[in-house]
Coordinates of C-alpha atoms in Angstrom, one line a residue:
M1 CA 3.1 -123.7 81.7
N2 CA 2.3 -126.4 80.2
W3 CA -1.1 -125.4 80.1
Y4 CA -0.5 -122.3 78.1
A5 CA 2.1 -124.3 75.9
D6 CA -0.7 -126.3 75.1
Y7 CA -3.0 -124.0 74.3
N8 CA -0.1 -122.3 71.9
C9 CA -0.4 -125.7 69.6
L10 CA -4.1 -126.0 69.8
F11 CA -4.2 -122.3 68.6
L12 CA -1.8 -123.3 65.8
L13 CA -3.6 -126.1 64.7
S14 CA -6.9 -124.8 64.6
C15 CA -5.0 -121.7 62.6
F16 CA -3.4 -124.9 60.0
L17 CA -6.3 -126.1 59.7
L18 CA -9.0 -123.4 58.8
S19 CA -6.0 -122.2 56.6
C20 CA -7.0 -125.8 54.7
S21 CA -10.5 -125.1 54.2
I22 CA -9.6 -121.9 53.1
V23 CA -6.9 -123.0 50.4
F24 CA -8.6 -126.6 49.5
C25 CA -11.8 -127.3 50.6
Q26 CA -13.9 -124.2 49.8
L27 CA -15.8 -125.7 47.1
S28 CA -19.3 -127.7 48.2
A29 CA -18.2 -131.5 48.3
D30 CA -20.8 -132.0 45.1
Q31 CA -19.8 -129.5 43.2
N32 CA -15.6 -130.3 44.2
L33 CA -17.2 -134.5 42.9
T34 CA -17.9 -132.7 40.0
M35 CA -15.7 -131.1 39.3
I36 CA -13.0 -134.2 39.9
T37 CA -15.4 -136.2 37.5
L38 CA -15.1 -133.8 34.6
S39 CA -11.5 -133.6 34.3
K40 CA -11.6 -137.6 34.6
L41 CA -13.7 -137.4 31.6
L42 CA -11.6 -135.4 29.8
I43 CA -8.6 -137.0 29.8
N44 CA -7.9 -138.3 26.1
T45 CA -8.9 -134.7 25.3
K46 CA -6.1 -131.4 25.4
S47 CA -7.8 -130.3 29.1
P48 CA -5.3 -128.9 31.1
W49 CA -7.4 -130.1 34.4
D50 CA -5.2 -132.8 37.1
A51 CA -7.3 -133.1 40.2
T52 CA -3.9 -135.2 41.1
K53 CA -1.8 -132.1 40.5
E54 CA -4.0 -129.2 41.8
P55 CA -6.8 -130.2 44.2
N56 CA -8.1 -126.7 44.0
P57 CA -10.6 -127.2 40.7
C58 CA -10.3 -122.7 41.5
L59 CA -6.9 -122.8 40.2
W60 CA -7.7 -125.1 37.2
I61 CA -6.9 -123.2 34.2
D62 CA -9.7 -122.1 32.4
V63 CA -12.4 -122.4 35.6
K64 CA -13.3 -119.3 37.5
C65 CA -15.2 -119.1 40.7
S66 CA -17.5 -116.8 42.7
P67 CA -15.2 -113.7 44.6
D68 CA -15.1 -116.5 47.9
K69 CA -14.3 -119.2 46.1
T70 CA -17.4 -121.1 47.0
Q71 CA -19.0 -121.5 43.5
V72 CA -17.4 -122.8 39.8
T73 CA -19.1 -120.2 37.5
H74 CA -17.2 -120.3 34.2
L75 CA -16.5 -122.4 32.1
F76 CA -13.8 -122.3 29.4
L77 CA -13.2 -125.5 27.3
T78 CA -12.4 -124.6 24.1
G79 CA -10.2 -126.2 21.7
I80 CA -9.3 -129.6 23.8
G81 CA -10.4 -131.6 21.6
L82 CA -13.7 -132.9 22.6
E83 CA -15.6 -135.6 20.7
S84 CA -18.3 -137.2 22.5
S85 CA -21.3 -135.4 24.1
D86 CA -21.1 -137.3 27.3
F87 CA -19.6 -135.1 29.7
L88 CA -22.4 -132.6 29.1
P89 CA -24.6 -134.0 32.1
V90 CA -21.8 -134.0 34.1
I91 CA -21.7 -130.0 33.2
C92 CA -25.5 -129.5 34.7
K93 CA -24.8 -130.8 38.3
I94 CA -23.3 -127.3 38.8
G95 CA -25.7 -125.2 39.7
S96 CA -23.8 -122.1 40.0
L97 CA -22.5 -122.2 36.4
Q98 CA -22.9 -118.5 34.6
W99 CA -21.3 -119.0 31.2
L100 CA -20.0 -122.1 29.6
D101 CA -17.9 -122.4 26.4
L102 CA -17.0 -125.1 24.3
S103 CA -16.7 -123.9 21.4
N104 CA -14.1 -125.4 19.0
N105 CA -14.4 -128.7 19.4
R106 CA -15.6 -131.4 17.6
L107 CA -19.1 -132.3 19.0
S108 CA -21.7 -133.4 16.6
S109 CA -24.3 -133.8 19.3
I110 CA -26.1 -132.5 22.0
P111 CA -27.9 -134.5 24.3
D112 CA -31.3 -133.9 25.3
E113 CA -30.2 -134.6 28.7
F114 CA -28.4 -131.6 28.7
I115 CA -31.3 -128.8 27.7
D116 CA -33.5 -130.6 30.3
V117 CA -30.8 -130.2 33.2
C118 CA -28.4 -127.0 31.9
G119 CA -32.1 -125.9 31.5
Q120 CA -32.7 -125.3 34.8
I121 CA -29.9 -123.9 35.7
N122 CA -31.0 -119.7 36.7
E123 CA -28.2 -118.4 36.8
L124 CA -25.9 -119.5 33.3
Q125 CA -25.6 -116.3 31.5
T126 CA -23.6 -117.2 28.3
L127 CA -23.5 -120.7 26.1
S128 CA -21.4 -121.2 23.3
F129 CA -21.0 -123.9 21.3
S130 CA -19.4 -122.2 18.9
H131 CA -17.2 -124.3 15.8
N132 CA -18.1 -127.5 16.7
Y133 CA -19.5 -130.2 13.9
L134 CA -22.8 -129.7 15.3
V135 CA -25.7 -131.5 12.9
G136 CA -29.3 -131.5 13.0
P137 CA -32.4 -129.0 13.6
L138 CA -31.7 -126.4 16.1
P139 CA -32.8 -127.8 19.9
T140 CA -35.8 -126.4 21.6
F141 CA -34.3 -125.0 24.7
H142 CA -36.5 -125.3 27.6
G143 CA -36.0 -122.8 30.7
F144 CA -32.9 -121.1 30.6
E145 CA -34.5 -118.6 32.2
G146 CA -31.3 -116.4 33.2
L147 CA -29.9 -117.0 29.2
K148 CA -28.4 -113.2 28.0
T149 CA -25.7 -114.7 24.9
L150 CA -26.5 -118.5 22.8
D151 CA -23.8 -118.3 20.1
M152 CA -24.8 -121.8 18.1
S153 CA -22.5 -120.0 14.9
C154 CA -20.2 -122.2 12.7
N155 CA -22.0 -125.8 12.7
S156 CA -23.6 -127.2 10.3
L157 CA -26.8 -127.3 11.6
G158 CA -29.9 -127.1 9.5
G159 CA -33.8 -126.8 8.9
N160 CA -36.2 -124.2 9.8
I161 CA -36.2 -122.2 12.8
G162 CA -39.7 -122.2 14.4
S163 CA -40.1 -121.4 18.2
Q164 CA -37.1 -123.5 19.3
L165 CA -36.0 -120.3 20.8
D166 CA -39.3 -118.7 21.6
G167 CA -39.1 -119.8 25.4
L168 CA -35.7 -117.6 26.2
R169 CA -36.9 -115.1 28.6
S170 CA -33.8 -113.2 28.5
L171 CA -32.1 -113.3 25.5
K172 CA -30.3 -110.7 24.2
S173 CA -27.8 -111.9 21.8
L174 CA -28.3 -114.5 19.4
N175 CA -25.5 -116.4 16.5
L176 CA -26.3 -118.6 14.1
S177 CA -24.1 -117.4 11.7
D178 CA -22.6 -120.3 9.6
N179 CA -24.9 -122.9 9.3
N180 CA -27.3 -124.4 7.6
F181 CA -30.6 -122.9 8.7
N182 CA -32.8 -122.1 5.7
G183 CA -37.2 -121.4 5.7
H184 CA -37.4 -117.3 6.7
V185 CA -35.7 -115.4 9.0
P186 CA -37.3 -116.4 12.1
I187 CA -39.4 -113.8 14.2
N188 CA -39.7 -115.7 17.7
L189 CA -36.5 -114.6 20.0
G190 CA -37.2 -114.7 22.9
M191 CA -40.3 -113.7 25.1
S192 CA -38.8 -110.8 27.1
M193 CA -38.2 -108.7 23.6
M194 CA -35.0 -108.1 24.9
L195 CA -32.6 -108.8 22.3
E196 CA -29.9 -106.6 20.9
E197 CA -28.2 -109.0 18.8
L198 CA -29.3 -110.9 15.9
Q199 CA -26.3 -112.8 13.9
L200 CA -28.1 -114.8 11.0
S201 CA -25.3 -114.4 8.1
K202 CA -23.7 -116.9 6.3
N203 CA -26.9 -119.5 5.5
S204 CA -29.9 -120.5 3.1
F205 CA -32.5 -117.6 4.9
Q206 CA -35.1 -116.8 1.9
G207 CA -37.8 -114.7 1.8
S208 CA -37.8 -111.4 2.4
I209 CA -36.6 -109.3 5.8
P210 CA -40.1 -109.4 7.8
S211 CA -41.0 -106.6 9.5
E212 CA -42.0 -107.8 12.4
I213 CA -38.3 -107.4 13.6
V214 CA -38.4 -103.6 14.4
S215 CA -40.6 -105.4 17.7
Y216 CA -36.8 -105.9 19.1
K217 CA -36.7 -102.5 19.5
N218 CA -33.6 -103.1 22.0
L219 CA -31.4 -103.9 18.0
H220 CA -28.2 -102.3 17.8
R221 CA -26.8 -105.1 15.3
I222 CA -28.6 -107.2 12.4
D223 CA -26.7 -109.2 10.5
L224 CA -28.1 -111.2 7.7
S225 CA -25.6 -111.2 5.0
E226 CA -25.0 -114.5 2.9
N227 CA -28.4 -115.9 2.5
Q228 CA -31.1 -115.4 -0.3
L229 CA -32.7 -113.6 1.0
S230 CA -34.9 -111.0 -1.7
G231 CA -37.5 -108.5 -1.6
S232 CA -36.2 -104.5 -0.3
I233 CA -34.7 -103.5 2.6
P234 CA -38.2 -102.4 4.8
E235 CA -38.8 -99.0 5.2
V236 CA -39.9 -99.8 9.5
L237 CA -36.1 -100.5 9.7
A238 CA -35.8 -96.7 10.5
N239 CA -37.7 -97.2 13.7
L240 CA -35.0 -99.4 14.8
T241 CA -33.6 -96.0 16.8
N242 CA -30.7 -97.9 19.1
L243 CA -29.4 -99.7 15.5
T244 CA -25.5 -98.7 15.0
V245 CA -25.2 -102.2 12.7
L246 CA -26.8 -103.5 10.1
V247 CA -25.6 -105.4 7.2
L248 CA -26.8 -107.3 4.4
S249 CA -24.6 -108.0 2.1
S250 CA -24.7 -110.7 -0.7
N251 CA -28.4 -111.3 -0.9
K252 CA -30.7 -110.7 -3.8
L253 CA -32.2 -107.7 -2.5
S254 CA -33.4 -105.6 -5.1
G255 CA -34.8 -101.7 -4.7
E256 CA -33.8 -98.3 -3.8
I257 CA -32.0 -97.4 -0.8
P258 CA -34.3 -96.2 1.4
T259 CA -33.6 -92.7 2.6
S260 CA -35.0 -93.1 5.9
L261 CA -31.9 -94.8 7.1
S262 CA -30.2 -91.4 7.4
N263 CA -32.7 -91.2 9.8
I264 CA -31.1 -93.3 12.4
Q265 CA -28.9 -90.9 14.8
T266 CA -27.5 -94.4 15.7
L267 CA -26.4 -96.1 12.5
Q268 CA -22.9 -96.3 11.9
Y269 CA -22.1 -99.3 10.0
F270 CA -24.4 -100.4 6.7
A271 CA -23.4 -102.6 4.7
A272 CA -26.1 -104.1 1.4
N273 CA -22.7 -105.0 -0.9
E274 CA -23.5 -107.3 -3.6
N275 CA -27.3 -107.0 -4.1
N276 CA -28.9 -105.3 -6.8
F277 CA -29.9 -102.5 -5.3
Y278 CA -30.2 -100.1 -8.3
G279 CA -31.4 -96.0 -8.3
G280 CA -29.5 -93.1 -6.6
V281 CA -27.5 -92.7 -3.8
P282 CA -29.6 -91.3 -1.0
S283 CA -28.1 -87.9 -0.3
G284 CA -28.3 -88.2 3.7
L285 CA -27.4 -91.3 3.8
T286 CA -23.6 -90.8 5.4
R287 CA -25.4 -87.9 7.7
F288 CA -24.6 -90.6 11.1
L289 CA -22.5 -93.4 9.2
M290 CA -19.0 -94.2 10.1
H291 CA -18.3 -97.0 7.5
L292 CA -20.3 -97.8 4.6
E293 CA -20.2 -100.9 1.5
L294 CA -22.1 -100.8 -1.3
W295 CA -20.4 -102.0 -3.6
H296 CA -21.6 -104.4 -6.5
N297 CA -24.7 -103.3 -7.0
R298 CA -26.5 -101.3 -9.4
L299 CA -26.5 -98.0 -7.8
A300 CA -26.6 -94.9 -10.6
G301 CA -26.7 -91.3 -11.1
L302 CA -23.5 -88.9 -9.3
I303 CA -22.1 -88.8 -6.1
P304 CA -24.0 -86.6 -3.4
P305 CA -21.6 -83.0 -3.4
D306 CA -21.7 -83.4 0.3
F307 CA -21.1 -87.5 0.6
L308 CA -18.2 -87.3 1.3
S309 CA -17.3 -84.0 3.9
R310 CA -19.4 -85.3 6.1
P311 CA -16.6 -85.7 9.1
N312 CA -17.6 -89.1 10.7
V313 CA -17.5 -90.3 7.4
Q314 CA -14.2 -93.1 7.7
F315 CA -15.2 -95.9 5.2
L316 CA -16.4 -95.6 1.8
D317 CA -17.3 -98.3 -0.8
L318 CA -19.3 -97.5 -3.8
S319 CA -17.3 -99.4 -6.5
H320 CA -18.6 -101.5 -8.9
N321 CA -21.6 -99.6 -9.7
M322 CA -22.5 -97.1 -12.1
L323 CA -22.6 -94.0 -10.7
E324 CA -21.2 -91.2 -13.3
G325 CA -20.0 -87.6 -12.7
P326 CA -17.1 -86.4 -11.3
I327 CA -15.6 -86.9 -7.5
P328 CA -16.5 -84.3 -5.0
A329 CA -14.3 -82.1 -4.0
N330 CA -15.6 -81.4 -0.7
V331 CA -13.7 -84.7 1.2
S332 CA -13.9 -84.9 4.8
Q333 CA -10.1 -84.6 6.1
N334 CA -11.8 -87.8 8.6
L335 CA -11.7 -89.9 5.6
V336 CA -9.5 -93.1 5.8
I337 CA -11.1 -95.9 2.9
L338 CA -12.1 -94.7 -0.2
R339 CA -13.6 -97.1 -2.8
L340 CA -14.9 -95.7 -5.9
G341 CA -13.4 -98.0 -8.8
S342 CA -15.4 -99.8 -11.7
N343 CA -18.0 -97.0 -12.1
R344 CA -18.6 -94.4 -15.0
M345 CA -16.6 -91.4 -13.0
N346 CA -15.2 -89.0 -15.1
G347 CA -13.0 -85.2 -14.9
S348 CA -10.1 -85.2 -12.8
I349 CA -8.8 -86.2 -9.6
P350 CA -9.6 -83.5 -7.2
V351 CA -6.4 -81.5 -5.9
S352 CA -8.3 -81.2 -2.3
F353 CA -7.5 -84.7 -1.8
E354 CA -3.6 -83.2 -0.4
A355 CA -6.0 -82.5 3.0
L356 CA -6.7 -86.5 2.9
A357 CA -3.5 -86.7 6.4
N358 CA -5.8 -90.2 7.3
L359 CA -6.6 -91.8 4.3
T360 CA -4.6 -95.4 3.7
H361 CA -7.0 -96.7 0.9
L362 CA -7.6 -94.4 -2.6
E363 CA -8.8 -96.6 -5.2
L364 CA -10.4 -95.2 -8.6
E365 CA -10.0 -98.0 -10.6
N366 CA -12.1 -98.7 -14.3
N367 CA -13.6 -95.3 -14.6
S368 CA -12.8 -92.6 -17.3
L369 CA -10.9 -90.1 -15.0
T370 CA -9.1 -87.9 -17.5
G371 CA -5.9 -85.3 -16.3
A372 CA -2.3 -85.5 -14.5
I373 CA -2.1 -88.0 -11.1
P374 CA -2.2 -84.4 -8.8
P375 CA 1.5 -83.9 -7.7
Q376 CA -0.4 -82.8 -4.6
L377 CA -1.6 -87.0 -2.8
S378 CA 2.0 -87.0 -2.1
S379 CA 0.5 -85.2 1.3
C380 CA -1.7 -88.5 2.2
K381 CA 1.1 -89.7 4.1
S382 CA -1.2 -92.2 5.4
L383 CA -1.3 -94.1 1.5
V384 CA -1.1 -97.6 1.7
V385 CA -3.2 -98.7 -1.4
L386 CA -3.5 -96.3 -4.4
N387 CA -5.3 -97.6 -7.4
L388 CA -5.9 -95.5 -10.3
A389 CA -5.3 -98.2 -13.2
Q390 CA -7.5 -98.3 -16.0
N391 CA -8.5 -94.4 -17.1
N392 CA -7.4 -92.2 -19.1
L393 CA -4.9 -90.4 -16.8
I394 CA -2.3 -88.9 -18.9
G395 CA 1.5 -86.9 -18.3
A396 CA 4.3 -88.3 -16.4
L397 CA 4.4 -90.0 -13.0
P398 CA 5.0 -87.4 -10.3
E399 CA 8.2 -87.4 -8.9
E400 CA 6.5 -86.6 -5.8
L401 CA 5.3 -89.8 -4.8
A402 CA 8.1 -90.9 -3.7
G403 CA 7.9 -89.2 -0.6
L404 CA 4.6 -92.0 0.5
G405 CA 6.8 -93.7 2.3
S406 CA 3.9 -95.7 3.8
L407 CA 2.5 -96.9 0.1
D408 CA 2.2 -100.9 -0.4
V409 CA 0.7 -100.7 -3.8
M410 CA 0.8 -98.5 -6.8
Q411 CA -1.9 -99.7 -9.2
L412 CA -1.5 -97.4 -12.7
Q413 CA -1.4 -99.1 -15.7
L414 CA -3.6 -98.8 -18.7
N415 CA -3.7 -95.4 -18.1
K416 CA -1.9 -92.9 -20.7
L417 CA 0.9 -91.9 -18.7
S418 CA 4.4 -90.7 -20.3
G419 CA 7.5 -89.9 -19.9
K420 CA 10.5 -92.1 -18.1
I421 CA 10.0 -93.3 -14.7
P422 CA 11.2 -91.5 -11.7
E423 CA 14.5 -92.2 -10.7
Q424 CA 13.0 -91.8 -6.8
L425 CA 9.5 -94.7 -5.7
P426 CA 8.2 -95.3 -2.4
G427 CA 10.4 -97.0 -0.6
G428 CA 7.9 -99.6 1.0
L429 CA 6.3 -100.7 -2.0
S430 CA 5.4 -104.5 -2.7
T431 CA 3.8 -104.2 -5.6
L432 CA 4.2 -101.4 -8.3
D433 CA 1.9 -101.8 -11.8
I434 CA 2.8 -99.1 -13.7
S435 CA 2.1 -101.8 -17.4
W436 CA 0.1 -100.7 -21.0
N437 CA 1.2 -97.1 -20.5
S438 CA 3.5 -95.2 -22.9
L439 CA 6.7 -94.9 -20.7
T440 CA 9.9 -94.6 -22.2
G441 CA 13.4 -94.3 -21.6
S442 CA 15.5 -97.4 -19.0
I443 CA 14.7 -98.9 -15.8
P444 CA 15.7 -96.9 -13.2
F445 CA 18.4 -98.6 -11.2
S446 CA 16.6 -97.2 -8.2
I447 CA 14.5 -100.3 -8.6
T448 CA 17.1 -102.7 -7.3
G449 CA 16.6 -100.8 -3.9
L450 CA 13.0 -101.5 -3.2
K451 CA 13.9 -104.3 -0.6
N452 CA 10.1 -105.0 -0.2
L453 CA 9.2 -105.4 -3.1
K454 CA 7.5 -108.7 -4.6
F455 CA 5.6 -108.1 -7.7
L456 CA 7.0 -105.7 -10.2
Y457 CA 4.6 -105.1 -13.9
L458 CA 6.1 -102.9 -16.6
Q459 CA 5.1 -104.6 -19.8
G460 CA 3.6 -102.6 -22.6
N461 CA 5.8 -99.5 -22.5
D462 CA 8.5 -98.2 -24.5
L463 CA 11.4 -99.2 -22.0
N464 CA 13.9 -99.6 -23.5
G465 CA 18.0 -100.3 -22.5
S466 CA 19.3 -103.0 -20.4
I467 CA 17.4 -104.7 -17.2
P468 CA 19.6 -103.5 -14.0
D469 CA 22.2 -106.2 -11.9
G470 CA 20.4 -107.0 -8.4
L471 CA 16.6 -106.7 -8.8
P472 CA 15.3 -107.3 -5.3
Y473 CA 13.3 -110.4 -4.1
L474 CA 10.9 -110.5 -6.6
V475 CA 7.9 -113.0 -6.0
E476 CA 6.7 -111.9 -10.2
L477 CA 8.2 -110.0 -12.9
H478 CA 6.7 -108.8 -15.9
L479 CA 9.0 -107.0 -18.3
G480 CA 7.3 -107.8 -21.9
Q481 CA 6.7 -106.0 -24.9
N482 CA 9.0 -103.0 -24.5
Q483 CA 12.4 -102.2 -26.6
L484 CA 14.9 -104.1 -23.9
R485 CA 17.7 -105.9 -24.9
G486 CA 21.0 -106.6 -23.7
M487 CA 21.8 -109.2 -21.4
I488 CA 19.8 -111.0 -19.1
P489 CA 20.7 -110.9 -15.5
L490 CA 20.9 -113.3 -12.4
M491 CA 17.2 -113.3 -11.7
P492 CA 16.1 -113.5 -8.1
L493 CA 16.0 -117.0 -6.9
S494 CA 12.6 -115.6 -5.2
L495 CA 10.8 -115.7 -7.9
Q496 CA 7.8 -118.2 -7.8
T497 CA 5.4 -117.4 -10.4
V498 CA 6.2 -115.6 -13.5
L499 CA 9.0 -114.1 -15.2
N500 CA 7.8 -112.6 -18.9
L501 CA 10.5 -110.9 -21.0
S502 CA 8.6 -111.6 -24.2
S503 CA 8.3 -109.5 -27.0
N504 CA 11.8 -107.8 -26.7
L505 CA 15.0 -107.4 -28.6
F506 CA 16.9 -110.1 -26.0
E507 CA 19.6 -112.0 -28.9
G508 CA 21.8 -115.1 -27.7
P509 CA 22.1 -117.9 -26.2
V510 CA 19.2 -119.0 -23.7
P511 CA 19.8 -117.8 -20.3
S512 CA 20.9 -121.7 -18.9
D513 CA 21.3 -119.7 -15.6
L514 CA 17.0 -119.5 -15.1
S515 CA 16.6 -123.1 -14.5
Q516 CA 18.0 -122.0 -11.1
L517 CA 14.6 -120.6 -10.4
N518 CA 13.3 -123.2 -9.3
G519 CA 10.1 -121.6 -7.4
L520 CA 9.2 -120.5 -10.8
R521 CA 5.8 -121.7 -12.8
V522 CA 5.8 -119.5 -16.1
L523 CA 8.6 -119.0 -18.2
D524 CA 7.7 -116.6 -21.0
L525 CA 11.1 -115.4 -23.4
S526 CA 9.2 -115.7 -27.0
N527 CA 9.2 -113.1 -29.4
N528 CA 12.7 -111.9 -29.1
K529 CA 16.4 -113.2 -31.2
F530 CA 17.4 -115.8 -28.9
S531 CA 19.0 -118.7 -30.7
G532 CA 21.1 -122.2 -30.0
E533 CA 19.7 -124.9 -28.1
I534 CA 17.0 -124.9 -25.3
P535 CA 19.2 -125.4 -22.3
V536 CA 18.6 -128.7 -20.8
S537 CA 17.9 -127.7 -17.5
Y538 CA 15.6 -126.3 -17.9
T539 CA 13.7 -130.0 -17.5
Q540 CA 15.1 -129.4 -13.8
M541 CA 12.5 -126.6 -13.1
A542 CA 10.8 -128.3 -10.2
T543 CA 7.6 -126.3 -9.7
L544 CA 7.8 -125.6 -14.4
T545 CA 4.5 -125.4 -15.5
E546 CA 4.5 -123.3 -19.0
L547 CA 8.2 -123.1 -20.7
I548 CA 7.0 -120.0 -24.3
L549 CA 9.9 -120.2 -26.2
S550 CA 8.1 -119.0 -29.6
N551 CA 9.1 -116.5 -32.2
N552 CA 12.6 -117.2 -31.5
H553 CA 16.1 -118.5 -34.3
L554 CA 16.2 -121.7 -31.2
S555 CA 17.9 -124.4 -33.1
G556 CA 18.4 -128.3 -32.2
L557 CA 16.6 -131.0 -30.3
I558 CA 13.9 -129.6 -28.3
P559 CA 14.5 -131.3 -24.8
E560 CA 12.2 -134.8 -22.8
F561 CA 10.2 -132.2 -20.4
P562 CA 7.8 -133.8 -17.8
P563 CA 4.0 -134.5 -18.7
R564 CA 3.1 -131.6 -16.5
V565 CA 5.5 -128.9 -18.6
S566 CA 3.4 -126.9 -21.6
I567 CA 6.0 -125.9 -24.1
E568 CA 5.3 -122.9 -26.5
V569 CA 7.8 -123.3 -29.5
T570 CA 6.2 -122.2 -32.9
G571 CA 8.4 -119.8 -35.2
N572 CA 11.5 -121.5 -34.0
I573 CA 12.2 -123.6 -37.6
G574 CA 15.4 -125.2 -36.5
L575 CA 13.7 -127.0 -33.3
A576 CA 12.6 -130.4 -33.7
D577 CA 11.6 -132.8 -31.1
S578 CA 13.3 -136.2 -31.8
Y579 CA 16.3 -137.2 -34.3
E580 CA 14.9 -138.1 -37.0
K581 CA 13.2 -134.4 -38.1
L582 CA 16.2 -132.8 -36.5
A583 CA 18.4 -134.5 -39.7
R584 CA 15.5 -133.7 -42.3
K585 CA 15.3 -129.9 -41.9
K586 CA 18.9 -130.5 -41.8
G587 CA 18.8 -132.0 -45.4
R588 CA 15.9 -130.3 -46.2
H589 CA 18.4 -127.0 -45.5
N590 CA 21.4 -128.3 -46.7
G591 CA 19.4 -129.4 -49.7
V592 CA 18.1 -125.7 -50.0
I593 CA 21.8 -124.3 -49.6
I594 CA 22.9 -126.8 -52.6
V595 CA 20.2 -125.4 -54.5
V596 CA 20.5 -122.0 -53.7
G597 CA 24.5 -122.3 -55.1
V598 CA 23.3 -124.5 -58.2
G599 CA 21.3 -122.1 -58.9
A600 CA 23.4 -119.4 -58.5
F601 CA 26.3 -121.3 -60.3
L602 CA 24.0 -121.6 -63.3
L603 CA 22.5 -117.9 -62.9
V604 CA 26.3 -117.0 -63.5
S605 CA 27.1 -119.5 -66.5
I606 CA 24.2 -118.3 -68.0
I607 CA 25.2 -114.7 -67.8
F608 CA 28.8 -115.5 -69.2
F609 CA 27.5 -117.6 -71.5
L610 CA 25.4 -114.8 -72.7
F611 CA 29.0 -112.9 -72.9
L612 CA 30.5 -115.1 -74.9
L613 CA 28.3 -115.6 -77.3
L614 CA 26.9 -112.2 -78.3
G615 CA 30.5 -110.6 -77.9
D616 CA 31.3 -107.0 -77.3
P617 CA 30.0 -104.7 -78.9
T618 CA 32.4 -101.8 -79.4
R619 CA 34.6 -104.7 -80.6
D620 CA 32.4 -105.6 -83.2
R621 CA 32.0 -102.2 -84.2
T622 CA 35.5 -101.4 -84.1
R623 CA 36.1 -104.3 -86.6
T624 CA 33.2 -103.4 -89.2
A625 CA 35.0 -100.0 -89.7
S626 CA 38.1 -101.6 -90.9
V627 CA 36.3 -103.6 -93.3
E628 CA 35.1 -100.9 -94.4
R629 CA 38.1 -99.1 -95.3

């Protein structure tokens, strides 16, 4: 019995020790020591590692180990406030490391020892120093046999890129965007020629797009935007048969858009906005594309009739060009965003747009469109932005648009719209701009029910009546150049930028309660019939920078405003900026009254004297007749 009990105890002890080895002692001694050393080096950062609380590094936050928990494979040291690079060579002692993410820190340099030692880790596949403070040239990467992804974006690295990357044998993704690199676009991007993603945006690369880039036949993403590239788009890019994303925006590229791009069946996203491209829009360009951005170029001519009709097209922006002619009526029902603003388009808005149930943005501003706003647009239930401003649209604002429950921004300013503002408006609006039209009638009380409304622009119309009481939480309000009158109601305290009531028919004292608008920067009450003094309380408005009171009937002393406030009071003859000037004005005013009074008295006296002097003509004739008898 004793032997049997001893055996059970030995068995239980063995199980306990085995479980301890499984839970606590799975990493090799070297890796365990390296991880503990790292945790001590990072003690002054935001690193959550603490070996005293958790002795097993595989259970630490932002550490990932192999399935059998014998090796560290992933380290995510992101956003923990790293400044010194001294710890980097220690990391390279972890020979099983596959993923190292050091992004969003304050590292300013990479030690040569890190490149030399970590370059020998054949398992390392992903390395990121993104969003740090790195300066100087791009390091030359020796070794790194298995590195597939290298991200050095969002630093201050600079200089030319020559052969620093040429030794990378497995590189598939390279991101050097948002740095200070210059010279030509690099063409030595790894010995294997297996590159799939090339991101070089937001640098200072010059020269043309190198045709040698097509040697990397697996490329499916190229982003060269926001550089200083010139020349045309190489026709040979059409040979990249796996290309899905091509971004060339914000450069100095010119020439015509190559028709050959329409042959890349995989190309879904093409952006070349903010360049100097000219010529027409290739008719087949949208054959496979989902997303096209060509805004801010010099493209001219007609939009091809089938350009908007491809079922794959979802996002299309051709704004700020010189395109002309009518908007094609044949439009894909899958279209989500359509931007054709700031061109030379004419004709009417196609009624066929009523079928665009997925459309969220319709922006046709600053063209020469004519006709009425189609009530059928009310069928576009997904619309968030409707911008038809600065055209030649006529007629009334359709009441049917009130049914657009998702509409956030409606801009119809600078047209020739007439009639009254509809009693009902889209309930979710945050911006309503129907200024500079020929709208008449009063401001509908229903505006007070638009709880999301922040920006309201009604100036430059023929609106009359009074301002509705109970306006929503507005940030900016423009009611100038109308025929409004009556009492000015309490304004929402949320007003922060502009309150413009100029060029109306308001009269009486300047409303002192406007001084409660502590967030207001500009207050314009000019060209009305306000009288009395400027409220002293206006001087206490904390954010006011501009007060415009010109051309009213104000009088009295101008209060002393802080230096930050620019005040316009011309056209108010009774105002003065000092007591002396005010007294002189009053003296002149009284003098004028006396002079006018004396003048009137003298005039009456002269008339009376003449009357006495000349006598009554009838009486003289009577006297003459009696004498003759």
